[in-house]
Amino acid sequence: MTNIRPVVPPTQIPHRDLLQLEVLPDEEQIRADIERLRRERNAVILAHNYQRPEVQAIADFVGDSLGLSRQAANTEAEVIVFAGVHFMAETAAILNPGKVVLLPDLRAGCSLADTLTAQGIRDWKARNPGGLVVTYVNTTADVKAESDYCCTSGNAVQIVRSLPQDVPVLFAPDRFLAAHVIRETGRQMDVWDGACHVHAAIRPEDVQGQQEAHPDAELLIHPECGCSSQILSAFPDLQLYSTEGMIHRARASEVQTFIVVTEMGMVTRLEKDVPGKTFVPVSRTACCEYMKMITLENIRNSLANLQPRVTVPEEIRVRALRPIERMLAIG
Ligand code: 13P
Ligand code: SF4
């Protein structure tokens, strides 16, 4: 069932230091164009925590999947530019049928979302009658339309805790997030065998190497990480954090240095929001090539042309809206 497949080799990611905010020569003009166009279009730019530093810097809101869903649900803007990946723009389109939702590069997909199809869910439900389907927001609109609840890494535990005890739970598509939910809730679930190629590739040795280099550092680990189960068996009291949870933890902790065990773009957001502390990426190869496809240039072009748009057929949209609204009502 697993299909971990990046479509664009990392060598094709436009070259620049993905952790440094540097202004390239023609970039001032592009930024000025974005400023003008976003006012003229009454547009909002929503960016995920894994976006490039220069994209995070011009966004109206930077956050995790849950925060972005909430922003998309509440925005007054007429145009939403999604600096993120396809399923995130689809979620915005599901929540805002009357608005224009732009994804500046339609190739920005998600290897985790690719592991699951609507037919896959239908077959799974047929094998488990009466089960409640909980899907991570990293899924297509078609898959959401077959789901009972959505969740993100920020609220998956809370969503599963809210379900009646006497029904089977089918949890998809991330097997590492599922293991975290099972550990936290003690509830057995039927789990889809999917994973994200970036998080699955982070190895316990990567974490150990950084711990040796920074012995006083605290670990901030995302539940999608392939290394999380092994690290938790060595440190059972360790907490796992969604990307937004990492911000709260870094602020609250007495510790000065943190090893950031997730996609490297998170370091940009942590450095901005928690100044004065040090954030070390677990690995510079923990880089989502889909997220990095969004650039200042294609944001400017999408605002200028109001293309490429992400739309969801109405029959799918109304069914996909239900699990998203249930999620937003719970947490
Ligand atoms: P969160 O931002 O919700 O923690 O999700 C991480 C992720 O991989 C999004 O694609
Ligand atoms: Fe998908 Fe993984 Fe990229 Fe997130 S980091 S968008 S889960 S491929």
PDB file of N, CA and C and ligand atoms in Angstrom, residues 48 50 65 84-88 108-113 136 138 174 195-200 222 224 262-263 287-291, ligand 2:
ATOM      1  N   HIS A  48       2.842  27.767   4.694  1.00  0.00           N
ATOM      2  CA  HIS A  48       3.150  26.722   5.675  1.00  0.00           C
ATOM      3  C   HIS A  48       4.545  26.954   6.259  1.00  0.00           C
ATOM      4  N   TYR A  50       6.987  25.161   6.356  1.00  0.00           N
ATOM      5  CA  TYR A  50       8.096  24.569   5.604  1.00  0.00           C
ATOM      6  C   TYR A  50       8.453  25.387   4.360  1.00  0.00           C
ATOM      7  N   SER A  65      -0.664  23.073   9.529  1.00  0.00           N
ATOM      8  CA  SER A  65      -1.837  22.724   8.725  1.00  0.00           C
ATOM      9  C   SER A  65      -3.131  23.135   9.418  1.00  0.00           C
ATOM     10  N   GLY A  84       2.030  26.606  -0.121  1.00  0.00           N
ATOM     11  CA  GLY A  84       2.026  25.313   0.566  1.00  0.00           C
ATOM     12  C   GLY A  84       1.886  24.255  -0.504  1.00  0.00           C
ATOM     13  N   VAL A  85       1.196  23.164  -0.193  1.00  0.00           N
ATOM     14  CA  VAL A  85       1.063  22.096  -1.187  1.00  0.00           C
ATOM     15  C   VAL A  85      -0.412  21.885  -1.549  1.00  0.00           C
ATOM     16  N   HIS A  86      -0.647  21.016  -2.544  1.00  0.00           N
ATOM     17  CA  HIS A  86      -1.955  20.943  -3.191  1.00  0.00           C
ATOM     18  C   HIS A  86      -3.092  20.653  -2.210  1.00  0.00           C
ATOM     19  N   PHE A  87      -2.880  19.687  -1.292  1.00  0.00           N
ATOM     20  CA  PHE A  87      -4.014  19.340  -0.403  1.00  0.00           C
ATOM     21  C   PHE A  87      -4.398  20.525   0.480  1.00  0.00           C
ATOM     22  N   MET A  88      -3.438  21.402   0.795  1.00  0.00           N
ATOM     23  CA  MET A  88      -3.734  22.568   1.638  1.00  0.00           C
ATOM     24  C   MET A  88      -4.587  23.568   0.866  1.00  0.00           C
ATOM     25  N   ALA A 108       3.224  21.133  -6.809  1.00  0.00           N
ATOM     26  CA  ALA A 108       3.506  21.026  -5.375  1.00  0.00           C
ATOM     27  C   ALA A 108       2.520  20.040  -4.737  1.00  0.00           C
ATOM     28  N   GLY A 109       2.869  18.777  -4.783  1.00  0.00           N
ATOM     29  CA  GLY A 109       2.009  17.712  -4.248  1.00  0.00           C
ATOM     30  C   GLY A 109       2.472  17.277  -2.875  1.00  0.00           C
ATOM     31  N   CYS A 110       2.219  16.022  -2.535  1.00  0.00           N
ATOM     32  CA  CYS A 110       2.607  15.514  -1.212  1.00  0.00           C
ATOM     33  C   CYS A 110       2.714  13.995  -1.314  1.00  0.00           C
ATOM     34  N   SER A 111       3.883  13.443  -0.990  1.00  0.00           N
ATOM     35  CA  SER A 111       4.074  11.999  -1.122  1.00  0.00           C
ATOM     36  C   SER A 111       3.166  11.237  -0.157  1.00  0.00           C
ATOM     37  N   LEU A 112       2.848  11.851   0.978  1.00  0.00           N
ATOM     38  CA  LEU A 112       1.971  11.192   1.956  1.00  0.00           C
ATOM     39  C   LEU A 112       0.533  11.131   1.412  1.00  0.00           C
ATOM     40  N   ALA A 113       0.046  12.259   0.885  1.00  0.00           N
ATOM     41  CA  ALA A 113      -1.306  12.270   0.303  1.00  0.00           C
ATOM     42  C   ALA A 113      -1.401  11.269  -0.850  1.00  0.00           C
ATOM     43  N   TYR A 136      -5.823  12.240   8.134  1.00  0.00           N
ATOM     44  CA  TYR A 136      -4.948  13.399   8.264  1.00  0.00           C
ATOM     45  C   TYR A 136      -5.328  14.382   7.160  1.00  0.00           C
ATOM     46  N   ASN A 138      -3.469  15.759   5.257  1.00  0.00           N
ATOM     47  CA  ASN A 138      -2.595  15.478   4.104  1.00  0.00           C
ATOM     48  C   ASN A 138      -3.236  14.400   3.232  1.00  0.00           C
ATOM     49  N   ASP A 174      -0.928   8.296   7.683  1.00  0.00           N
ATOM     50  CA  ASP A 174       0.446   8.274   8.202  1.00  0.00           C
ATOM     51  C   ASP A 174       0.610   7.270   9.348  1.00  0.00           C
ATOM     52  N   ALA A 195       3.338   6.966   4.595  1.00  0.00           N
ATOM     53  CA  ALA A 195       4.335   7.801   5.269  1.00  0.00           C
ATOM     54  C   ALA A 195       4.774   8.898   4.320  1.00  0.00           C
ATOM     55  N   CYS A 196       5.351   9.944   4.894  1.00  0.00           N
ATOM     56  CA  CYS A 196       5.915  11.055   4.112  1.00  0.00           C
ATOM     57  C   CYS A 196       7.382  10.752   3.853  1.00  0.00           C
ATOM     58  N   HIS A 197       7.830  10.901   2.616  1.00  0.00           N
ATOM     59  CA  HIS A 197       9.207  10.505   2.281  1.00  0.00           C
ATOM     60  C   HIS A 197      10.245  11.344   3.024  1.00  0.00           C
ATOM     61  N   VAL A 198       9.909  12.593   3.372  1.00  0.00           N
ATOM     62  CA  VAL A 198      10.885  13.453   4.072  1.00  0.00           C
ATOM     63  C   VAL A 198      11.027  13.000   5.528  1.00  0.00           C
ATOM     64  N   HIS A 199       9.890  12.844   6.193  1.00  0.00           N
ATOM     65  CA  HIS A 199       9.932  12.482   7.623  1.00  0.00           C
ATOM     66  C   HIS A 199      10.363  11.034   7.831  1.00  0.00           C
ATOM     67  N   ALA A 200       9.931  10.146   6.902  1.00  0.00           N
ATOM     68  CA  ALA A 200      10.301   8.730   7.060  1.00  0.00           C
ATOM     69  C   ALA A 200      11.807   8.544   6.934  1.00  0.00           C
ATOM     70  N   HIS A 222       8.728  15.858  15.291  1.00  0.00           N
ATOM     71  CA  HIS A 222       7.391  15.831  14.684  1.00  0.00           C
ATOM     72  C   HIS A 222       6.898  14.378  14.649  1.00  0.00           C
ATOM     73  N   GLU A 224       5.324  12.714  12.503  1.00  0.00           N
ATOM     74  CA  GLU A 224       5.432  12.003  11.223  1.00  0.00           C
ATOM     75  C   GLU A 224       6.805  11.349  11.037  1.00  0.00           C
ATOM     76  N   THR A 262      12.344  17.647  11.950  1.00  0.00           N
ATOM     77  CA  THR A 262      11.263  17.711  10.960  1.00  0.00           C
ATOM     78  C   THR A 262      11.852  18.350   9.710  1.00  0.00           C
ATOM     79  N   GLU A 263      11.001  18.767   8.785  1.00  0.00           N
ATOM     80  CA  GLU A 263      11.478  19.418   7.566  1.00  0.00           C
ATOM     81  C   GLU A 263      12.237  20.706   7.947  1.00  0.00           C
ATOM     82  N   CYS A 287      14.285  17.892   3.496  1.00  0.00           N
ATOM     83  CA  CYS A 287      13.813  19.045   2.730  1.00  0.00           C
ATOM     84  C   CYS A 287      12.685  18.589   1.808  1.00  0.00           C
ATOM     85  N   CYS A 288      11.513  19.205   1.925  1.00  0.00           N
ATOM     86  CA  CYS A 288      10.367  18.808   1.089  1.00  0.00           C
ATOM     87  C   CYS A 288      10.425  19.588  -0.227  1.00  0.00           C
ATOM     88  N   GLU A 289      10.753  18.880  -1.291  1.00  0.00           N
ATOM     89  CA  GLU A 289      10.901  19.540  -2.590  1.00  0.00           C
ATOM     90  C   GLU A 289       9.571  20.090  -3.104  1.00  0.00           C
ATOM     91  N   TYR A 290       8.471  19.513  -2.646  1.00  0.00           N
ATOM     92  CA  TYR A 290       7.158  20.058  -3.052  1.00  0.00           C
ATOM     93  C   TYR A 290       6.948  21.441  -2.437  1.00  0.00           C
ATOM     94  N   MET A 291       7.231  21.564  -1.142  1.00  0.00           N
ATOM     95  CA  MET A 291       7.049  22.856  -0.459  1.00  0.00           C
ATOM     96  C   MET A 291       7.928  23.928  -1.101  1.00  0.00           C
TER      97      MET A 291
HETATM   98 FE1  SF4 B   2       3.817  16.016   2.249  1.00  0.00          FE
HETATM   99 FE2  SF4 B   2       5.938  15.344   3.660  1.00  0.00          FE
HETATM  100 FE3  SF4 B   2       6.078  17.444   2.081  1.00  0.00          FE
HETATM  101 FE4  SF4 B   2       4.585  17.559   4.308  1.00  0.00          FE
HETATM  102  S1  SF4 B   2       6.785  17.324   4.200  1.00  0.00           S
HETATM  103  S2  SF4 B   2       3.997  18.235   2.254  1.00  0.00           S
HETATM  104  S3  SF4 B   2       3.837  15.443   4.434  1.00  0.00           S
HETATM  105  S4  SF4 B   2       5.751  15.335   1.403  1.00  0.00           S
END
